[in-house]
PDB file of C-alpha atoms in Angstrom:
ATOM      1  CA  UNK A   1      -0.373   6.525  10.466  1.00  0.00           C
ATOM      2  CA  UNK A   2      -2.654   6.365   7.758  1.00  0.00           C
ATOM      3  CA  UNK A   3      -0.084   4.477   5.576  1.00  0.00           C
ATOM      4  CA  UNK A   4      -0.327   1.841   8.157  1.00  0.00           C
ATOM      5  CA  UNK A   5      -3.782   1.357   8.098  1.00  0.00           C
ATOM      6  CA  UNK A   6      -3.896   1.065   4.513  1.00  0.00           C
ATOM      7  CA  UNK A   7      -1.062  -1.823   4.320  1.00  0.00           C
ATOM      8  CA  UNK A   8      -2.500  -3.674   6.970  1.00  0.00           C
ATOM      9  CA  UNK A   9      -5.742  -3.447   5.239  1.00  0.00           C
ATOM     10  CA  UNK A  10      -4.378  -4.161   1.865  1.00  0.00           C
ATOM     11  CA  UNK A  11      -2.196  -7.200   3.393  1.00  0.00           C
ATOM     12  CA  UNK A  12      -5.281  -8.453   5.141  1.00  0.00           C
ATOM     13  CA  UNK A  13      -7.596  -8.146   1.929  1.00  0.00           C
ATOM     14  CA  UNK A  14      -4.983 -10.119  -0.090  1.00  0.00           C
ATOM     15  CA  UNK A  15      -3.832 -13.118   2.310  1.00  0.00           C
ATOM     16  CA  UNK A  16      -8.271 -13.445   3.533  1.00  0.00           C
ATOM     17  CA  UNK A  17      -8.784 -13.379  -0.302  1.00  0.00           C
ATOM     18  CA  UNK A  18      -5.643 -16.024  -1.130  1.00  0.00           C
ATOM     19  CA  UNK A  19      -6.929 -18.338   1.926  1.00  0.00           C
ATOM     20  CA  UNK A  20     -10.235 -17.907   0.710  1.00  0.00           C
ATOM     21  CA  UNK A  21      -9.220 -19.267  -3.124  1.00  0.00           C
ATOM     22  CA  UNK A  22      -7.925 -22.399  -1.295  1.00  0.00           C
ATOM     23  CA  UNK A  23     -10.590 -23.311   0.723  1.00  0.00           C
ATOM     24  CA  UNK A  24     -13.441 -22.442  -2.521  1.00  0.00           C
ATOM     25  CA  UNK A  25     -14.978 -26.088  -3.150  1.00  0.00           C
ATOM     26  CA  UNK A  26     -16.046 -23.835  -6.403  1.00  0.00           C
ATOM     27  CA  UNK A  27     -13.683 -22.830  -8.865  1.00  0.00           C
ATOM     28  CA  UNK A  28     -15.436 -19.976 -10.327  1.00  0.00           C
ATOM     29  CA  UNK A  29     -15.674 -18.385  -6.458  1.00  0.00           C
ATOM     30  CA  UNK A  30     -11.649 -19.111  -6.426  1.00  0.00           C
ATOM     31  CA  UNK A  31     -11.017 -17.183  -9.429  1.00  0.00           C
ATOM     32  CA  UNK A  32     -13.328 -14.088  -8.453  1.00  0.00           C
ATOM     33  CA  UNK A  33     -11.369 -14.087  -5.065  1.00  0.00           C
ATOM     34  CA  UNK A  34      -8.107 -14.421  -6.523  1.00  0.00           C
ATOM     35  CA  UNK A  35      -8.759 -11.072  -8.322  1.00  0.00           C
ATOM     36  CA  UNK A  36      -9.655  -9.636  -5.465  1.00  0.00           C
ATOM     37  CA  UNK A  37      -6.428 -10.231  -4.231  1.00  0.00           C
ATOM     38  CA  UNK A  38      -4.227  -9.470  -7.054  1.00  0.00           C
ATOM     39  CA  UNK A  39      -6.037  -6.013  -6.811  1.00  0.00           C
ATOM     40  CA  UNK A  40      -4.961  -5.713  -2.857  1.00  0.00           C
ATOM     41  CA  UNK A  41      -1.518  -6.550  -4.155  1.00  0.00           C
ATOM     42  CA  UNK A  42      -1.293  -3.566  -6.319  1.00  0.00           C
ATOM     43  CA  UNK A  43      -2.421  -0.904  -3.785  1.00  0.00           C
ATOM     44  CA  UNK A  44       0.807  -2.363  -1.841  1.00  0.00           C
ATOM     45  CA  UNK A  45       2.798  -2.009  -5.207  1.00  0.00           C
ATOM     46  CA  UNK A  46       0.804   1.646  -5.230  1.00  0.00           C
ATOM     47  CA  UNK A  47       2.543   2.002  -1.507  1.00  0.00           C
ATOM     48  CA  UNK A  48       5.794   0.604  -2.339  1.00  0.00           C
ATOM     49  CA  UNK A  49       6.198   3.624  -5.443  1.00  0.00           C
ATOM     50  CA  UNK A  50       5.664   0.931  -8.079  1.00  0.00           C
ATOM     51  CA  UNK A  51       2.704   2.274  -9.941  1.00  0.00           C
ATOM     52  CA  UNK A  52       4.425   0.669 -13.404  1.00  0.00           C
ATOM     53  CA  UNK A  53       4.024  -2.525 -11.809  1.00  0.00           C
ATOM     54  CA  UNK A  54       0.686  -1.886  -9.672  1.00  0.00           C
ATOM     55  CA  UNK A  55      -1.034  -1.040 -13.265  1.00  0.00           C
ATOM     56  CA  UNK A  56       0.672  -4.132 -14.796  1.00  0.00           C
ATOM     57  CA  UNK A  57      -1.006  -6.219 -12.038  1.00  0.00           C
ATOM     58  CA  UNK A  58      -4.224  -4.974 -12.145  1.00  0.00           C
ATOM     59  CA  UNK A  59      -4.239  -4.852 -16.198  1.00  0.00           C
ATOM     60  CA  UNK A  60      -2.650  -8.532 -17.403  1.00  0.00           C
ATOM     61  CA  UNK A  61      -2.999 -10.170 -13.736  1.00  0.00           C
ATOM     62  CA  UNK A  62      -6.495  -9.363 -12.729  1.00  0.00           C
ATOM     63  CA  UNK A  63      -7.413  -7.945 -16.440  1.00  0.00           C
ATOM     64  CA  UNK A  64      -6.033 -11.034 -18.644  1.00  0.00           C
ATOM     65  CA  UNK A  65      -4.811 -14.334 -16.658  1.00  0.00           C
ATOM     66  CA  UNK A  66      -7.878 -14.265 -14.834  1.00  0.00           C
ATOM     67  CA  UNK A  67     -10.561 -13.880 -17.658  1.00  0.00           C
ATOM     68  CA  UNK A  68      -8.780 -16.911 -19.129  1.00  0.00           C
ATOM     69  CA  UNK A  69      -9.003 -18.643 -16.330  1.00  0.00           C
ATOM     70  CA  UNK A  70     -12.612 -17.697 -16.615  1.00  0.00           C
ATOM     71  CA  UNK A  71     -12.853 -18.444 -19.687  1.00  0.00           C
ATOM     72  CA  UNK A  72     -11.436 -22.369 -19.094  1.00  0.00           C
ATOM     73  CA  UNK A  73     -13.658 -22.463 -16.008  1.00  0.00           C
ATOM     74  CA  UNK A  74     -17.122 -21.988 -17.871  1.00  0.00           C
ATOM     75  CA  UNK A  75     -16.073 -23.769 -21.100  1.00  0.00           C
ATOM     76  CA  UNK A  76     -14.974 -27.207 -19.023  1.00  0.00           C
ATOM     77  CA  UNK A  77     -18.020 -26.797 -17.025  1.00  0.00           C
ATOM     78  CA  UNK A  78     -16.535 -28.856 -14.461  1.00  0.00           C
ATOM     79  CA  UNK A  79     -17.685 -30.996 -11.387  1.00  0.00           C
ATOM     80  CA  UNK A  80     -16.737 -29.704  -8.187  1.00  0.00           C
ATOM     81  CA  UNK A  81     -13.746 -31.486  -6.468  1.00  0.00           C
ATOM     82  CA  UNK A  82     -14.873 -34.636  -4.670  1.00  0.00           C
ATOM     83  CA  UNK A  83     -13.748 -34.359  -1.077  1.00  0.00           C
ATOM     84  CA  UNK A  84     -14.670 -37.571   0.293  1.00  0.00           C
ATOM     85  CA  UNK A  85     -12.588 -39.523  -2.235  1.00  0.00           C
ATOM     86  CA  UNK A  86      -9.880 -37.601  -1.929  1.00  0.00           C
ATOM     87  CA  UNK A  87      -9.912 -37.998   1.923  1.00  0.00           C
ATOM     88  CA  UNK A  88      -9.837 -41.953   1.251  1.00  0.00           C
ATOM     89  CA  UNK A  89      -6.899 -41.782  -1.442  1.00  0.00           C
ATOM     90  CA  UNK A  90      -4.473 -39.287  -0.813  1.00  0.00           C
ATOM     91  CA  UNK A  91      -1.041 -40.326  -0.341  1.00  0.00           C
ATOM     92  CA  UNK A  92      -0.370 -37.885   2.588  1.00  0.00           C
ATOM     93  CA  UNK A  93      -3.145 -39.295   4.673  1.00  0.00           C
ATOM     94  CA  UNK A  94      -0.895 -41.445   5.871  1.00  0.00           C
ATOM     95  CA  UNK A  95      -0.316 -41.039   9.708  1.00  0.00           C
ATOM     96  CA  UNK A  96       3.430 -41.542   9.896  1.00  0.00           C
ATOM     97  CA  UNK A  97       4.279 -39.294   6.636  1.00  0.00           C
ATOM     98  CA  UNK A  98       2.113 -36.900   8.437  1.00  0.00           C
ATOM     99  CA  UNK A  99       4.320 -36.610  11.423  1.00  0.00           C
ATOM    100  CA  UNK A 100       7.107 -36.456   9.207  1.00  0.00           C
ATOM    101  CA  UNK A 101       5.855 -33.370   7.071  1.00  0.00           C
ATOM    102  CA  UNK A 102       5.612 -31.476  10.765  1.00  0.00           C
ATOM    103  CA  UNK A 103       8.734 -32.673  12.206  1.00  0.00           C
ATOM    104  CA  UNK A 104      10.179 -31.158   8.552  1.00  0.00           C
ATOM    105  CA  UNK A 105       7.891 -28.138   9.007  1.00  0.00           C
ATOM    106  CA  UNK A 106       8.674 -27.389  12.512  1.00  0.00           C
ATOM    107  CA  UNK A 107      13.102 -27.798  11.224  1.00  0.00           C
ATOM    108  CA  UNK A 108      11.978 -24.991   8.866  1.00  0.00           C
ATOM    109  CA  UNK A 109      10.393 -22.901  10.700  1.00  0.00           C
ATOM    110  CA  UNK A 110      13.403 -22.946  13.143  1.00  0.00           C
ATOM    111  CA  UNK A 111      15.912 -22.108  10.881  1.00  0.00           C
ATOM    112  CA  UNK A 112      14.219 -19.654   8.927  1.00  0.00           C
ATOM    113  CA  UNK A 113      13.779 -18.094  12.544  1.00  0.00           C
ATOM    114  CA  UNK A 114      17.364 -18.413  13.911  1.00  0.00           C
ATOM    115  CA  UNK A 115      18.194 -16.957  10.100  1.00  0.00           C
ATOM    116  CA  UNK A 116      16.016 -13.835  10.440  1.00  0.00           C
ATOM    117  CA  UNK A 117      17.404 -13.057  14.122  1.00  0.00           C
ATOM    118  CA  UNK A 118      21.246 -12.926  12.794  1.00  0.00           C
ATOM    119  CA  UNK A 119      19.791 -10.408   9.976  1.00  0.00           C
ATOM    120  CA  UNK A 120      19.906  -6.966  10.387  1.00  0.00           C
ATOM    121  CA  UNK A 121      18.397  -3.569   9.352  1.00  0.00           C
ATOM    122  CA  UNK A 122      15.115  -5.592   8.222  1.00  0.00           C
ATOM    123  CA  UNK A 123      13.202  -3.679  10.719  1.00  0.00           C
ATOM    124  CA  UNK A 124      14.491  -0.264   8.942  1.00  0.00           C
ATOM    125  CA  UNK A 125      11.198   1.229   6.971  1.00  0.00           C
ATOM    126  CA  UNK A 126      11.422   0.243   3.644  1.00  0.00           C
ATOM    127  CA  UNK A 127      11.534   3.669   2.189  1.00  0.00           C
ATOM    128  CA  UNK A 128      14.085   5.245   4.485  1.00  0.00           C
ATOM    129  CA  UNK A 129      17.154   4.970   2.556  1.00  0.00           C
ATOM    130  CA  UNK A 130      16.339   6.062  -1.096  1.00  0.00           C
ATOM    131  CA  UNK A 131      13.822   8.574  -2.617  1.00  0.00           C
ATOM    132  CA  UNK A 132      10.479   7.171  -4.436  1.00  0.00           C
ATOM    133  CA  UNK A 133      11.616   8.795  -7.842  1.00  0.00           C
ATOM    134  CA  UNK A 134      14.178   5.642  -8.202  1.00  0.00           C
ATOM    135  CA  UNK A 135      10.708   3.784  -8.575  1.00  0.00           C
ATOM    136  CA  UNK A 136       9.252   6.124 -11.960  1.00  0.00           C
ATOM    137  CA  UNK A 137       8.433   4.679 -14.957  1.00  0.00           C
ATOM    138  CA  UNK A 138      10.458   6.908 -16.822  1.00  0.00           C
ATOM    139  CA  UNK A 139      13.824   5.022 -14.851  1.00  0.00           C
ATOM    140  CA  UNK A 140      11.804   1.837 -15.365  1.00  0.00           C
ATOM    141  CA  UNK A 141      11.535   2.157 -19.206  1.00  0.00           C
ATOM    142  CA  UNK A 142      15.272   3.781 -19.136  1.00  0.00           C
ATOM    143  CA  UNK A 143      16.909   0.283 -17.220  1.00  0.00           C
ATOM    144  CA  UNK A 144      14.451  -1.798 -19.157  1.00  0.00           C
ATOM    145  CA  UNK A 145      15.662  -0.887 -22.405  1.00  0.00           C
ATOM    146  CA  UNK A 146      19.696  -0.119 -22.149  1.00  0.00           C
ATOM    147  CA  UNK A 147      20.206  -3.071 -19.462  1.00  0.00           C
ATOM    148  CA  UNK A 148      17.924  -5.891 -19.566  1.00  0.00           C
ATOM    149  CA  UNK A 149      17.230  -5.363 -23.741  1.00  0.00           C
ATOM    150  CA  UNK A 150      18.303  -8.769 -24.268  1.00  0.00           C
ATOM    151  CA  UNK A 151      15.893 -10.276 -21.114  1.00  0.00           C
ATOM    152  CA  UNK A 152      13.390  -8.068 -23.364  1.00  0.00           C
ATOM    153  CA  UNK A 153      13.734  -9.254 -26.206  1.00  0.00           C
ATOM    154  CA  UNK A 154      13.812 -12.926 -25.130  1.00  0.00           C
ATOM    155  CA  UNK A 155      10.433 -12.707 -23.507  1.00  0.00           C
ATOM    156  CA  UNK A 156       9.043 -11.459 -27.306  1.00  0.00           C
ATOM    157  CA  UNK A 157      10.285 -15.407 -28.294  1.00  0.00           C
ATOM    158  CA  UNK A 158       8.960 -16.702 -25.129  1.00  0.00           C
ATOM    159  CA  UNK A 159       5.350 -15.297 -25.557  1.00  0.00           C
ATOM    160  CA  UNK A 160       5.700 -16.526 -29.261  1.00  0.00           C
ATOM    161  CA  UNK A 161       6.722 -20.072 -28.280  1.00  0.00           C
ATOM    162  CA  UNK A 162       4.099 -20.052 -25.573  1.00  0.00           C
ATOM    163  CA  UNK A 163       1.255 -18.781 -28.120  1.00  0.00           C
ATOM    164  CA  UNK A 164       2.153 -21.476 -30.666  1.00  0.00           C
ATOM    165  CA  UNK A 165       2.139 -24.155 -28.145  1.00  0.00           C
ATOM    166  CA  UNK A 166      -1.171 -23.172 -26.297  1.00  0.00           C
ATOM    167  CA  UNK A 167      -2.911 -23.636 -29.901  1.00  0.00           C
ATOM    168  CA  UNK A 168      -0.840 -26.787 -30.778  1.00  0.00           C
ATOM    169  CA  UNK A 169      -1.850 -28.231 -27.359  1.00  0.00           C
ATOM    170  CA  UNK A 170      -5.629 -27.347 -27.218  1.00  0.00           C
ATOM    171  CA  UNK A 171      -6.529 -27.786 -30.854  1.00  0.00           C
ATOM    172  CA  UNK A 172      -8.559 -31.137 -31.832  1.00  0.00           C
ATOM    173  CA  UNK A 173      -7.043 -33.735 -33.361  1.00  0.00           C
ATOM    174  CA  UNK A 174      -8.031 -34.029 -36.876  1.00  0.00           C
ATOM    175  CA  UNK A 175      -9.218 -38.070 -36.582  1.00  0.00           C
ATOM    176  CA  UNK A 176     -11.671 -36.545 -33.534  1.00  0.00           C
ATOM    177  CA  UNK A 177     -15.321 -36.096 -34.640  1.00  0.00           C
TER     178      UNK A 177
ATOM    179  CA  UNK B   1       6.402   4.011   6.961  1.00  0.00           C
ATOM    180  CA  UNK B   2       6.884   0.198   7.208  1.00  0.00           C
ATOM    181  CA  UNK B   3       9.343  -2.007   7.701  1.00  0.00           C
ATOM    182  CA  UNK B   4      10.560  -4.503   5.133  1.00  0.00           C
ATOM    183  CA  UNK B   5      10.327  -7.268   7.206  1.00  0.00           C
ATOM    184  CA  UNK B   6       6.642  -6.427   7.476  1.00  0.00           C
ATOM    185  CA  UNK B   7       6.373  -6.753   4.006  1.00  0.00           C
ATOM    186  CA  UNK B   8       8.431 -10.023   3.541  1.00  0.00           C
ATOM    187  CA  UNK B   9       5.859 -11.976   6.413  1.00  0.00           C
ATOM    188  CA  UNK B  10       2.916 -10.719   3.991  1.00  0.00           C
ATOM    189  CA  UNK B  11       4.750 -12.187   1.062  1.00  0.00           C
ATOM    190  CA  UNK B  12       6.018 -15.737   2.861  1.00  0.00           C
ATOM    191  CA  UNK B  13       2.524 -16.015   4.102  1.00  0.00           C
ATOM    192  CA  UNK B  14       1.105 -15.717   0.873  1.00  0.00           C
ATOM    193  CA  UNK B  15       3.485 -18.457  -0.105  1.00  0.00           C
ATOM    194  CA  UNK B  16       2.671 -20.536   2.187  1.00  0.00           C
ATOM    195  CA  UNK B  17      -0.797 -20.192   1.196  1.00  0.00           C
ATOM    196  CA  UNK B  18      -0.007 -20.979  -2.702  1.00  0.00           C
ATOM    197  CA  UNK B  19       2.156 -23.972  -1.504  1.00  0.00           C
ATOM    198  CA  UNK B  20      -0.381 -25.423   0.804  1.00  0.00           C
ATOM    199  CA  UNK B  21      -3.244 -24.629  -2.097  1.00  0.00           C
ATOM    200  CA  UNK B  22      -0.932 -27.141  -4.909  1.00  0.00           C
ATOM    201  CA  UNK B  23      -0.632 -29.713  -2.168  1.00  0.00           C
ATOM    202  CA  UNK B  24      -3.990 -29.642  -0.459  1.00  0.00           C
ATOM    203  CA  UNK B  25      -6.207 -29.167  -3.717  1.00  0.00           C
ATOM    204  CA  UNK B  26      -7.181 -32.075  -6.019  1.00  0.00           C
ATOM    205  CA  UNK B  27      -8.260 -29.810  -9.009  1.00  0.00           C
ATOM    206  CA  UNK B  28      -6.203 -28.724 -11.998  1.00  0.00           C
ATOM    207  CA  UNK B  29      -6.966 -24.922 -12.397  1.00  0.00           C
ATOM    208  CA  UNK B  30      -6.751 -24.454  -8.352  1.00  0.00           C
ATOM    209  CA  UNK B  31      -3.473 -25.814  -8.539  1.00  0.00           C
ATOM    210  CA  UNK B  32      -2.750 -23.376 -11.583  1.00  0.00           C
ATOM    211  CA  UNK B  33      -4.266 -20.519  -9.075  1.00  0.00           C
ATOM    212  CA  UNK B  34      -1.979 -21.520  -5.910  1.00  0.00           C
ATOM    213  CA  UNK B  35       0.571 -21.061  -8.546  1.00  0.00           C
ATOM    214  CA  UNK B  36      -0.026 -17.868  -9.862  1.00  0.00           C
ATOM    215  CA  UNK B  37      -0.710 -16.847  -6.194  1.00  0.00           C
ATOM    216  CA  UNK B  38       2.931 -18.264  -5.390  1.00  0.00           C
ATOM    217  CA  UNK B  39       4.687 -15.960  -8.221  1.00  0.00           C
ATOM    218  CA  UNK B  40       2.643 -13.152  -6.930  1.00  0.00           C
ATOM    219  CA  UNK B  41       4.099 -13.934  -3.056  1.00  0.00           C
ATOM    220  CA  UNK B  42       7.591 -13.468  -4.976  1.00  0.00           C
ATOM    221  CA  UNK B  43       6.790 -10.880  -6.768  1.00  0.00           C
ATOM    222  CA  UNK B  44       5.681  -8.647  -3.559  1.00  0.00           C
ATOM    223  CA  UNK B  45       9.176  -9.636  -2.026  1.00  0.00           C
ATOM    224  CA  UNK B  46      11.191  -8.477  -4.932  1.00  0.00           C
ATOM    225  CA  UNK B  47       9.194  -5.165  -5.238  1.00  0.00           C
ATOM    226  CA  UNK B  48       9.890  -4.629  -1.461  1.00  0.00           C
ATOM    227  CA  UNK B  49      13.600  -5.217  -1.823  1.00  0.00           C
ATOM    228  CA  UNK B  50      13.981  -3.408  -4.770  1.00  0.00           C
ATOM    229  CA  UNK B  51      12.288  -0.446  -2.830  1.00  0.00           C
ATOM    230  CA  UNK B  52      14.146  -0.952  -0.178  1.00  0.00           C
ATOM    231  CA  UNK B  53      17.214  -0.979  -1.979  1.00  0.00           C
ATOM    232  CA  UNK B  54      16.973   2.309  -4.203  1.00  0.00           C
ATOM    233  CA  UNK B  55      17.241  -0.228  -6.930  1.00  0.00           C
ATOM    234  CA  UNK B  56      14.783  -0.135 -10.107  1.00  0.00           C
ATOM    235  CA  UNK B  57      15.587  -3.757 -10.804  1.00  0.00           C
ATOM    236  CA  UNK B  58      12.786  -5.372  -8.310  1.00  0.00           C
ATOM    237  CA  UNK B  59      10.594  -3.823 -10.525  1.00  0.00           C
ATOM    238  CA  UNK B  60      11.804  -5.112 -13.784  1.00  0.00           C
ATOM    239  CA  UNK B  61      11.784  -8.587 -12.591  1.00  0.00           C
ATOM    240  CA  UNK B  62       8.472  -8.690 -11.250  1.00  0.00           C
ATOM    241  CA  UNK B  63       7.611  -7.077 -15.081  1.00  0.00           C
ATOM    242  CA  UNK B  64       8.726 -10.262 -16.065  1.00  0.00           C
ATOM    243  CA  UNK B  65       7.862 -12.883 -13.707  1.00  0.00           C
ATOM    244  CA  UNK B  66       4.032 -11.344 -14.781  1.00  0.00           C
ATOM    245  CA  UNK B  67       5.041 -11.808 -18.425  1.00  0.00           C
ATOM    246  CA  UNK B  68       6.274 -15.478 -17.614  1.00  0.00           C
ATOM    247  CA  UNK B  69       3.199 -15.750 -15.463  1.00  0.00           C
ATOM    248  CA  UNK B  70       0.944 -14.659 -18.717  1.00  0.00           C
ATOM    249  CA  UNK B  71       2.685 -17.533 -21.168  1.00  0.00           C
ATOM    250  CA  UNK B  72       2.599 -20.576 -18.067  1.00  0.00           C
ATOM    251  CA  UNK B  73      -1.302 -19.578 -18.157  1.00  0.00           C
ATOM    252  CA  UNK B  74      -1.748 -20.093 -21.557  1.00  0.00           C
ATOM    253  CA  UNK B  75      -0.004 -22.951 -21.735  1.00  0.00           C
ATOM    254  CA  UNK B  76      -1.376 -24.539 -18.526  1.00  0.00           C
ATOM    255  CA  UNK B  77      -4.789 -24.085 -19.618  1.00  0.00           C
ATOM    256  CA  UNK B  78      -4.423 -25.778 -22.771  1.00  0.00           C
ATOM    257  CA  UNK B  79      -2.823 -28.201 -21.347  1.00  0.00           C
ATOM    258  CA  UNK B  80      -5.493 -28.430 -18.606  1.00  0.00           C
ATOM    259  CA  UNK B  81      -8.221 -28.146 -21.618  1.00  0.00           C
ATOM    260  CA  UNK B  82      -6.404 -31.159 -23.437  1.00  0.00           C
ATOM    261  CA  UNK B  83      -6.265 -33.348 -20.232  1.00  0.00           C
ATOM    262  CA  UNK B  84      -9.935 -32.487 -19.529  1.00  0.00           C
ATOM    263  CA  UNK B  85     -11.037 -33.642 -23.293  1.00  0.00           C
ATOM    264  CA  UNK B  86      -8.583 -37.136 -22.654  1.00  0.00           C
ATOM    265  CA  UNK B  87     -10.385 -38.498 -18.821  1.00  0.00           C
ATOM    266  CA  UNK B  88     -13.622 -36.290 -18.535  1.00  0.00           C
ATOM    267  CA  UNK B  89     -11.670 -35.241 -14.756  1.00  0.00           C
ATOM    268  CA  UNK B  90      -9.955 -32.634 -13.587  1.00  0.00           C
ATOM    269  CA  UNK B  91      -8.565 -34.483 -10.722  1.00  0.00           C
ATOM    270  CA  UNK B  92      -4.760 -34.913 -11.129  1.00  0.00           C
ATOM    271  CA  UNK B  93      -5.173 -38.507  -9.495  1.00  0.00           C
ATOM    272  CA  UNK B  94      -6.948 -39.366 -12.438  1.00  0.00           C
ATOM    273  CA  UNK B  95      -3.762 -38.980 -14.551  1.00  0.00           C
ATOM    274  CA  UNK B  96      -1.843 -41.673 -13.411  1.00  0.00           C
ATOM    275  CA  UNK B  97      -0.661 -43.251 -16.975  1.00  0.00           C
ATOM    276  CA  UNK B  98       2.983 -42.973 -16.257  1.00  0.00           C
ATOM    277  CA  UNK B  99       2.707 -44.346 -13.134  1.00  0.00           C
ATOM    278  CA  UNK B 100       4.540 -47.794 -12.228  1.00  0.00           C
TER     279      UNK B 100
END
C-alpha cells in the first residue's frame, strides 16, 4: 500500500508540475516547475529499480539542462509572452480548423482505446515477472559497454558536434560591435 | 505493486501535456521545455517496459535519450540566443523570413 501512495503522489507532483510549466505566463516560474517535476520523475525511476537512471535525472536533467535554461532565461531578459496578440493571430483560431483538430482528436482517442482493449497482460504489476537486480548498475554498466559500445561511443561524437555547434551558433559575428 | 498500464497513462499524459505546451505556447524556451518534458514522457514509458520486461535495455535508452536531450539543449539555446540577438522577440511568429 504504501508503494501506491507514493506513485500516485509522485505521478501527481510531476503531471501538476508539467501542467503548471505550460500555463507559467513567466518563464523563469516554468523552469523552476519543470525541475520540480523532473525530480517527481526520478522517485518513479527510484520505484521502477532504476536508481542509475533516477540519479542521471536528477544530476544532468534537473542539475544541468535546467541551469542552462536558467542561465538563457536571465541573460535574454525577456518580455513575457503577449497573450492578446497571439489570441488575434494564431493560425488555429480559426473556427473550422478547430473542429477539425477535435474531430482528429476524438479518431485518436478511439483507436488508441479500441488498441489498448485488444492488449493484454498490461494490467499485470510491472514488477511481477522479473527480479529488481536485472535493474543494477553493475548489469547497466555490463550491457552498456559489451552491447551498445558502438551507441556509446557515437554519443562521445554527438556531444562533440553538439558543443562545437552551440559555440559556432551563439558566438558574435566579428563585423558586430 | 502497480500495473504498467498505470504507468504508461502517467507517461501519455505527460505527453500530451509537452505536445499541447509546443502548440499552445508562443515563446521559444517554453517550446524547448514542452520538449524536454515530451522526451521525459518517453523516457518514463521505456523505463516501465524495460522493468516490466526483465530487460536492462529501457534503461540504457533512456541513458541516452538524456544524453541526446543534454546536446538538443545546447544547441537549442544557442540557437534560441542567436534568434533573440537577430528580432529582439522570442515569439516564433516573429520569424517568418522563409515564409511565402
Amino acid at each position: 500500500m504504501p508503494e501506491t501512495i507514493v506513485f500516485y503522489t509522485f505521478s501527481a507532483v510531476a503531471i501538476g508540475a508539467s501542467a503548471l510549466v505550460i500555463g507559467q505566463r513567466n518563464t523563469m516560474y516554468s523552469v523552476l516547475l519543470l525541475i520540480a517535476s523532473f525530480g517527481a520523475l526520478s522517485g518513479l525511476y527510484i520505484q521502477l529499480d532504476a536508481p542509475f537512471v533516477a540519479m542521471a535525472q536528477i544530476i544532468i536533467y534537473a542539475g544541468a539542462i535546467m541551469v542552462l535554461f536558467l542561465f538563457v532565461v536571465m541573460l535574454l531578459n525577456a518580455p513575457r509572452e503577449d497573450a492578446a496578440e497571439w489570441d488575434r493571430a494564431h493560425p488555429l483560431h480559426h473556427p473550422n480548423i478547430g473542429r477539425f483538430g477535435a474531430l482528429l482528436a476524438t479518431l485518436l482517442i478511439v483507436q488508441l482505446a479500441w488498441a489498448l482493449a485488444k492488449v493484454n497482460g498490461l494490467d499485470a504489476p510491472v514488477g511481477a515477472r522479473t527480479d529488481a537486480s536485472v535493474g543494477s548498475v553493475v548489469e547497466m554498466g555490463r550491457v552498456l559497454f559489451t552491447r551498445h559500445t558502438f551507441a556509446f561511443e557515437a554519443t562521445s561524437v554527438l556531444i562533440l558536434v553538439a558543443m562545437v555547434g552551440a559555440v559556432i551558433l551563439a558566438r558574435r559575428e566579428s563585423g558586430e560591435q | 505493486m502497480i500495473p504498467l498500464s498505470h504507468y504508461l497513462i502517467v507517461s501519455a499524459v505527460l505527453f500530451a501535456i509537452g505536445t499541447a505546451g509546443v502548440f499552445l505556447r508562443r515563446n521559444l524556451i517554453t517550446i524547448l521545455l514542452s520538449i524536454e518534458i515530451m522526451l521525459n514522457a518517453v523516457n518514463l514509458s521505456f523505463v516501465a517496459f524495460g522493468r516490466f520486461a526483465g530487460d536492462v535495455d529501457g534503461q540504457i535508452i533512456t541513458f541516452f535519450v538524456i544524453t541526446v536531450a543534454a546536446a538538443e539543449a545546447a544547441v537549442g539555446l544557442a540557437l534560441v540566443i542567436a534568434l533573440f540577438r537577430q528580432r529582439e522577440s522570442l515569439n516564433p511568429d516573429a520569424f517568418t523570413s522563409l515564409k511565402w
